[in-house]
Amino acid sequence: MAVQLSGLWLPNSQLLGNFLQCPRTKPKLSSTTLSATASLSSPPPTIQIVGGKTPSWYENGNGNPNSKLDGSQIESDWVDLDADLYYWTKALRPVQWYPGHIAKTEKELKEQLKLMDVVIEIRDARIPLSTSHPQMDSWLGNKKRILVLNREDMISTADRNAWATYFARQGTKVVFSNGQLGMGTMKLGRLAKVLAADVNVKRRAKGLLSRPVRAGIVGYPNVGKSSLINRLLKRRMCPAAPRPGVTRVLKWVRFGSDLELLDSPGIIPMRISDQTAAIKLAICDDIGERSYDVADVAAILVQMLTRIPSVGIKALQSRYKIDMDGQCGKIFVQKLAIHLFNGDIHQAAFRILSDFRKGKFGWIALERPPM
């Protein structure tokens, strides 16, 4: 049995009581538990996304984005959000995306890595951990590496500073960039040449001629690898578009007389065991749209935004001119569909995701450095 509400089908009244539960209490999960229990076993069908630690991001319970919280409280809230995200994704269909060209690219890339003097790994500044390939360290070994956090214009200054401090403590050389506008590209080119300078020193000591430094550009799909190269070269040498899977072959390009760059297709694990990371990839458009249910991802994004202090429930209500009952993302998407799209949930979900990707809620990261 079901009833129809303004063109949208909802469960009958008996089921509706359970359907609207939001949020509900769940067991506290540590970060160790999250990583240890993540798996790809067959889940139940997609259901209502509910749950969460409290009705508010804030421990003081007042839900006021102007409340004063110290740094340790904010970091604790990020841990709570990650635990909630793990809880929300457990009931969803796993997000998996592995186009045929990626397997071929991965094999070719491993061969090309042997020729590289330095590797430039590009990650999405909004989700630096989720756009880190789990096998990258083993592939690179002791090879010199530069980490680039692209799309720095899409995160706040506080987010940028937090990640800069985190990687500095690890001794990792990191460059923040904006591949669309070219910010950080010249610094990246200079750093690559400096790191690989000893290559030609050794060659000259052996009586060999100097050669251009070879730098490989690697990273997940749609993190801005080709756009960064085009900005560095100041001309369109590599195909680029704001969607995953545009670059499909490896391509060497010359930058001046002393630097060669390898543009590579995005590489992603054959199976993504961490589904919280997979959902973040979907939210940030760093994975193919066919791999996930847009309505589910938008619902989770809504629930995440309500817990981020710089956004919150009020920002969502103000933008879409609808009330939000608790923090149920699924219900919010359905109400938006009725309000603006004649009950079309797919269009409503896509609007929310598109608004986030365009910065309509402000420029915010979805990850903070581990504590």
Coordinates of C-alpha atoms in Angstrom, one line a residue:
M1 CA 0.0 0.0 0.0
A2 CA 1.1 3.5 -0.8
V3 CA -0.3 7.0 -0.9
Q4 CA 0.4 9.8 -3.4
L5 CA 1.5 13.2 -2.2
S6 CA 1.6 16.0 -4.9
G7 CA 2.9 13.6 -7.5
L8 CA 5.3 11.8 -5.1
W9 CA 4.7 8.2 -3.9
L10 CA 5.3 7.6 -0.3
P11 CA 4.8 4.5 2.0
N12 CA 1.5 4.0 3.8
S13 CA 0.9 5.5 7.2
Q14 CA 2.2 2.5 9.1
L15 CA 5.5 2.5 7.3
L16 CA 5.7 6.3 7.2
G17 CA 6.3 6.4 11.0
N18 CA 9.5 4.5 10.6
F19 CA 10.4 6.2 7.3
L20 CA 10.5 9.6 9.0
Q21 CA 12.7 8.7 12.0
C22 CA 15.6 11.1 11.9
P23 CA 18.0 11.2 13.5
R24 CA 18.3 8.2 15.7
T25 CA 21.0 7.1 18.1
K26 CA 23.7 4.7 17.0
P27 CA 26.7 3.1 18.7
K28 CA 29.8 5.2 18.9
L29 CA 32.4 4.1 16.3
S30 CA 36.1 4.8 16.5
S31 CA 38.2 5.6 13.4
T32 CA 39.9 2.2 13.9
T33 CA 36.6 0.4 13.9
L34 CA 35.5 2.3 10.7
S35 CA 38.5 1.1 8.7
A36 CA 38.5 -2.4 10.1
T37 CA 34.8 -3.0 9.3
A38 CA 34.5 -1.4 5.9
S39 CA 33.6 -4.1 3.4
L40 CA 31.8 -4.7 0.1
S41 CA 29.5 -7.5 1.2
S42 CA 26.1 -7.5 -0.5
P43 CA 24.0 -4.8 1.3
P44 CA 20.2 -4.6 1.5
P45 CA 18.4 -2.4 -1.0
T46 CA 18.6 1.4 -0.8
I47 CA 16.6 2.7 2.1
Q48 CA 15.9 5.9 4.0
I49 CA 19.1 7.6 5.1
V50 CA 18.7 8.4 8.8
G51 CA 20.7 8.5 11.9
G52 CA 23.5 10.6 13.3
K53 CA 24.9 11.5 16.6
T54 CA 22.7 14.5 17.6
P55 CA 20.2 16.9 16.0
S56 CA 23.0 19.4 15.8
W57 CA 26.7 19.5 14.9
Y58 CA 27.3 21.3 18.1
E59 CA 27.8 19.5 21.4
N60 CA 26.2 22.4 23.3
G61 CA 23.0 21.6 21.5
N62 CA 22.0 25.1 20.5
G63 CA 22.6 24.7 16.8
N64 CA 23.9 28.2 16.5
P65 CA 26.7 28.6 13.8
N66 CA 28.0 31.6 15.7
S67 CA 28.7 29.6 18.9
K68 CA 32.3 29.7 20.1
L69 CA 34.0 26.3 19.9
D70 CA 37.7 25.7 20.6
G71 CA 39.9 23.8 18.1
S72 CA 39.7 20.5 19.9
Q73 CA 35.9 20.6 19.9
I74 CA 35.8 21.3 16.1
E75 CA 38.2 18.4 15.4
S76 CA 36.1 16.1 17.6
D77 CA 33.0 17.1 15.6
W78 CA 34.8 16.1 12.4
V79 CA 35.4 12.7 13.9
D80 CA 31.7 12.4 14.8
L81 CA 30.8 13.4 11.2
D82 CA 33.0 10.7 9.8
A83 CA 31.4 8.1 12.1
D84 CA 27.9 9.3 11.1
L85 CA 28.9 9.1 7.4
Y86 CA 30.0 5.5 7.8
Y87 CA 26.7 4.7 9.5
W88 CA 24.7 6.3 6.7
T89 CA 26.5 4.5 3.9
K90 CA 26.1 1.0 5.4
A91 CA 22.6 0.5 3.9
L92 CA 23.3 1.8 0.4
R93 CA 24.3 0.1 -2.7
P94 CA 28.2 0.2 -2.9
V95 CA 29.6 2.8 -5.2
Q96 CA 32.0 1.1 -7.7
W97 CA 33.4 2.6 -10.9
Y98 CA 36.1 1.0 -13.0
P99 CA 35.9 1.7 -16.7
G100 CA 37.8 -0.6 -19.0
H101 CA 40.5 1.9 -20.0
I102 CA 41.7 2.3 -16.3
A103 CA 43.0 -1.2 -16.1
K104 CA 45.1 -0.7 -19.3
T105 CA 46.2 2.7 -18.0
E106 CA 47.3 1.4 -14.7
K107 CA 49.6 -1.2 -16.3
E108 CA 51.1 1.3 -18.7
L109 CA 51.5 3.9 -15.9
K110 CA 53.5 1.5 -13.8
E111 CA 56.0 1.0 -16.7
Q112 CA 56.2 4.8 -17.3
L113 CA 56.9 5.4 -13.6
K114 CA 60.3 3.8 -14.1
L115 CA 61.2 6.7 -16.5
M116 CA 60.0 9.5 -14.2
D117 CA 62.4 11.6 -12.2
V118 CA 59.6 13.1 -10.0
V119 CA 56.0 12.2 -9.6
I120 CA 53.3 14.9 -9.2
E121 CA 50.3 13.5 -7.4
I122 CA 47.1 15.6 -7.8
R123 CA 44.3 15.4 -5.2
D124 CA 41.1 17.2 -4.7
A125 CA 41.6 19.8 -1.9
R126 CA 38.0 19.2 -0.7
I127 CA 38.8 15.5 0.0
P128 CA 42.5 15.0 0.1
L129 CA 42.3 11.6 1.9
S130 CA 39.5 10.2 -0.3
T131 CA 41.5 11.1 -3.5
S132 CA 44.6 9.2 -2.3
H133 CA 45.1 5.9 -4.2
P134 CA 45.8 3.2 -1.6
Q135 CA 48.5 1.7 -3.8
M136 CA 50.3 4.9 -4.7
D137 CA 53.0 4.6 -2.1
S138 CA 53.9 1.1 -3.1
W139 CA 54.0 2.1 -6.8
L140 CA 56.3 5.1 -6.2
G141 CA 58.6 3.6 -3.6
N142 CA 61.5 6.1 -2.9
K143 CA 60.8 8.2 -6.0
K144 CA 60.6 11.9 -5.4
R145 CA 57.0 13.2 -5.1
I146 CA 55.2 16.5 -5.0
L147 CA 51.7 16.5 -3.6
V148 CA 49.3 19.0 -5.3
L149 CA 46.0 19.9 -3.7
N150 CA 44.0 21.3 -6.6
R151 CA 40.9 23.4 -6.4
E152 CA 42.2 25.4 -3.4
D153 CA 39.6 28.1 -4.4
M154 CA 36.9 25.6 -3.3
I155 CA 37.9 25.4 0.3
S156 CA 38.2 27.9 3.1
T157 CA 41.4 29.5 4.4
A158 CA 40.9 27.5 7.7
D159 CA 40.7 24.2 5.7
R160 CA 43.8 25.2 3.6
N161 CA 45.8 26.0 6.7
A162 CA 44.8 22.8 8.5
W163 CA 46.0 20.7 5.6
A164 CA 49.2 22.7 5.0
T165 CA 50.1 22.1 8.7
Y166 CA 49.2 18.4 8.5
F167 CA 51.4 17.7 5.5
A168 CA 54.3 19.9 6.7
R169 CA 54.4 17.8 9.9
Q170 CA 54.7 14.7 7.7
G171 CA 57.5 16.3 5.7
T172 CA 55.5 16.1 2.5
K173 CA 56.1 18.9 -0.1
V174 CA 52.6 20.2 -0.9
V175 CA 51.5 22.8 -3.4
F176 CA 48.0 24.3 -3.4
S177 CA 46.7 25.1 -6.9
N178 CA 43.8 26.2 -9.0
G179 CA 44.0 24.5 -12.3
Q180 CA 41.3 26.7 -13.9
L181 CA 43.0 30.0 -13.1
G182 CA 46.6 28.8 -13.1
M183 CA 47.3 29.6 -9.5
G184 CA 50.3 27.6 -8.1
T185 CA 51.3 26.2 -11.5
M186 CA 54.6 28.1 -11.9
K187 CA 55.6 27.2 -8.3
L188 CA 54.9 23.6 -9.2
G189 CA 57.1 23.7 -12.3
R190 CA 60.0 25.2 -10.4
L191 CA 59.7 22.7 -7.6
A192 CA 59.7 19.8 -10.0
K193 CA 62.9 21.1 -11.6
V194 CA 64.6 21.6 -8.3
L195 CA 63.7 18.2 -6.9
A196 CA 65.0 16.5 -10.0
A197 CA 68.1 18.7 -10.5
D198 CA 70.5 15.9 -9.3
V199 CA 69.5 13.8 -12.3
N200 CA 71.6 15.9 -14.7
V201 CA 74.3 16.3 -12.1
K202 CA 74.7 12.5 -12.1
R203 CA 74.5 12.4 -15.9
R204 CA 77.2 15.0 -16.4
A205 CA 79.4 13.2 -13.9
K206 CA 79.2 10.1 -16.2
G207 CA 80.0 12.2 -19.2
L208 CA 76.4 12.2 -20.5
L209 CA 74.5 15.2 -21.9
S210 CA 71.8 16.8 -19.8
R211 CA 68.2 16.0 -20.6
P212 CA 64.8 17.5 -19.6
V213 CA 63.4 16.5 -16.2
R214 CA 60.6 14.0 -16.5
A215 CA 57.6 14.6 -14.3
G216 CA 54.5 12.3 -14.2
I217 CA 51.1 13.7 -13.3
V218 CA 49.0 11.1 -11.6
G219 CA 45.8 11.1 -9.6
Y220 CA 42.1 10.2 -9.4
P221 CA 39.7 11.0 -12.3
N222 CA 38.5 14.6 -12.6
V223 CA 40.9 16.1 -10.0
G224 CA 42.2 18.6 -12.5
K225 CA 45.4 16.9 -13.9
S226 CA 44.9 17.9 -17.6
S227 CA 43.7 21.5 -16.7
L228 CA 46.8 22.0 -14.5
I229 CA 49.1 20.9 -17.4
N230 CA 47.3 23.2 -19.8
R231 CA 47.7 26.1 -17.5
L232 CA 51.3 25.3 -16.9
L233 CA 51.9 25.2 -20.7
K234 CA 49.7 28.3 -21.3
R235 CA 48.0 26.4 -24.1
R236 CA 45.5 23.6 -24.5
M237 CA 47.7 20.5 -25.0
C238 CA 45.6 18.0 -23.1
P239 CA 41.8 17.4 -23.4
A240 CA 40.0 18.6 -20.2
A241 CA 36.4 18.7 -19.1
P242 CA 34.6 18.9 -15.7
R243 CA 33.7 15.2 -15.6
P244 CA 35.6 11.9 -14.9
G245 CA 37.1 9.8 -17.7
V246 CA 37.9 12.5 -20.3
T247 CA 41.6 11.6 -20.5
R248 CA 42.0 8.0 -21.7
V249 CA 45.6 7.7 -22.9
L250 CA 49.1 8.6 -21.5
K251 CA 50.6 11.6 -23.3
W252 CA 54.0 13.2 -22.9
V253 CA 54.2 17.0 -23.4
R254 CA 57.2 19.4 -23.3
F255 CA 57.4 22.4 -21.1
G256 CA 60.2 24.6 -22.3
S257 CA 63.5 22.9 -22.9
D258 CA 64.1 21.4 -19.4
L259 CA 60.8 19.8 -18.3
E260 CA 58.6 17.0 -19.8
L261 CA 55.2 16.2 -18.3
L262 CA 53.2 13.0 -18.6
D263 CA 49.5 13.5 -18.5
S264 CA 47.7 10.3 -17.5
P265 CA 44.1 9.2 -17.2
G266 CA 42.6 9.1 -13.7
I267 CA 43.4 5.9 -11.8
I268 CA 41.1 4.5 -9.2
P269 CA 41.1 1.1 -7.3
M270 CA 39.3 -1.7 -9.0
R271 CA 37.1 -2.0 -5.8
I272 CA 36.6 0.8 -3.4
S273 CA 36.4 -0.8 0.1
D274 CA 36.0 2.5 1.9
Q275 CA 32.4 3.6 1.0
T276 CA 32.6 6.8 3.0
A277 CA 35.4 7.8 0.6
A278 CA 33.3 6.6 -2.3
I279 CA 30.4 8.8 -1.3
K280 CA 32.7 11.9 -1.1
L281 CA 34.1 11.1 -4.5
A282 CA 30.5 11.1 -5.8
I283 CA 29.6 14.3 -4.1
C284 CA 32.7 16.1 -5.5
D285 CA 32.1 14.6 -9.0
D286 CA 35.4 12.7 -8.9
I287 CA 33.8 9.4 -10.0
G288 CA 31.5 8.4 -12.8
E289 CA 27.8 9.3 -12.3
R290 CA 26.6 5.9 -13.4
S291 CA 28.3 4.4 -10.3
Y292 CA 25.9 5.9 -7.7
D293 CA 22.3 6.8 -7.0
V294 CA 22.1 10.6 -7.3
A295 CA 19.2 10.8 -4.8
D296 CA 21.1 8.8 -2.1
V297 CA 24.3 10.9 -2.5
A298 CA 22.4 14.2 -2.4
A299 CA 20.6 13.0 0.7
I300 CA 23.9 12.2 2.5
L301 CA 25.3 15.6 1.3
V302 CA 22.4 17.4 2.9
Q303 CA 22.9 15.5 6.2
M304 CA 26.7 16.4 6.1
L305 CA 26.0 20.1 5.4
T306 CA 23.6 20.4 8.4
R307 CA 26.6 19.3 10.6
I308 CA 29.1 21.7 9.1
P309 CA 29.2 24.9 11.1
S310 CA 29.6 27.3 8.1
V311 CA 26.5 25.9 6.5
G312 CA 23.9 24.3 8.8
I313 CA 20.2 23.8 8.4
K314 CA 19.4 27.5 8.1
A315 CA 21.5 27.9 4.9
L316 CA 19.7 25.0 3.3
Q317 CA 16.3 26.3 4.2
S318 CA 17.2 29.8 3.1
R319 CA 18.5 28.7 -0.3
Y320 CA 15.6 26.4 -1.2
K321 CA 12.8 28.2 0.7
I322 CA 11.5 25.0 2.3
D323 CA 11.5 23.8 5.9
M324 CA 13.8 21.0 7.0
D325 CA 12.3 18.5 9.4
G326 CA 15.2 17.4 11.6
Q327 CA 18.2 16.3 9.5
C328 CA 16.6 13.7 7.2
G329 CA 18.4 14.2 3.9
K330 CA 16.1 11.9 2.0
I331 CA 12.9 13.8 3.1
F332 CA 14.6 17.1 2.2
V333 CA 15.3 15.9 -1.3
Q334 CA 11.7 14.7 -1.7
K335 CA 10.3 18.0 -0.4
L336 CA 12.6 19.9 -2.8
A337 CA 11.4 17.7 -5.7
I338 CA 7.7 18.6 -4.9
H339 CA 8.6 22.3 -4.4
L340 CA 10.6 22.9 -7.6
F341 CA 10.6 19.9 -9.9
N342 CA 7.0 18.5 -10.0
G343 CA 8.1 15.5 -7.9
D344 CA 11.2 14.6 -10.0
I345 CA 13.6 13.4 -7.3
H346 CA 16.5 13.0 -9.7
Q347 CA 16.4 16.6 -10.7
A348 CA 16.1 17.8 -7.1
A349 CA 19.1 15.7 -6.1
F350 CA 21.1 16.8 -9.0
R351 CA 20.4 20.5 -8.2
I352 CA 21.7 20.0 -4.6
L353 CA 24.9 18.3 -5.8
S354 CA 25.4 20.9 -8.5
D355 CA 24.9 23.8 -6.0
F356 CA 27.5 22.3 -3.8
R357 CA 30.0 21.8 -6.6
K358 CA 29.5 25.4 -7.7
G359 CA 30.1 26.7 -4.2
K360 CA 26.5 27.9 -3.5
F361 CA 26.9 26.9 0.1
G362 CA 30.3 28.5 0.4
W363 CA 33.7 27.0 -0.2
I364 CA 34.1 24.1 2.2
A365 CA 36.1 20.9 2.5
L366 CA 34.4 17.6 3.4
E367 CA 37.5 16.4 5.2
R368 CA 39.8 17.6 7.9
P369 CA 43.3 16.1 8.8
P370 CA 43.2 13.1 11.1
M371 CA 43.6 14.0 14.8

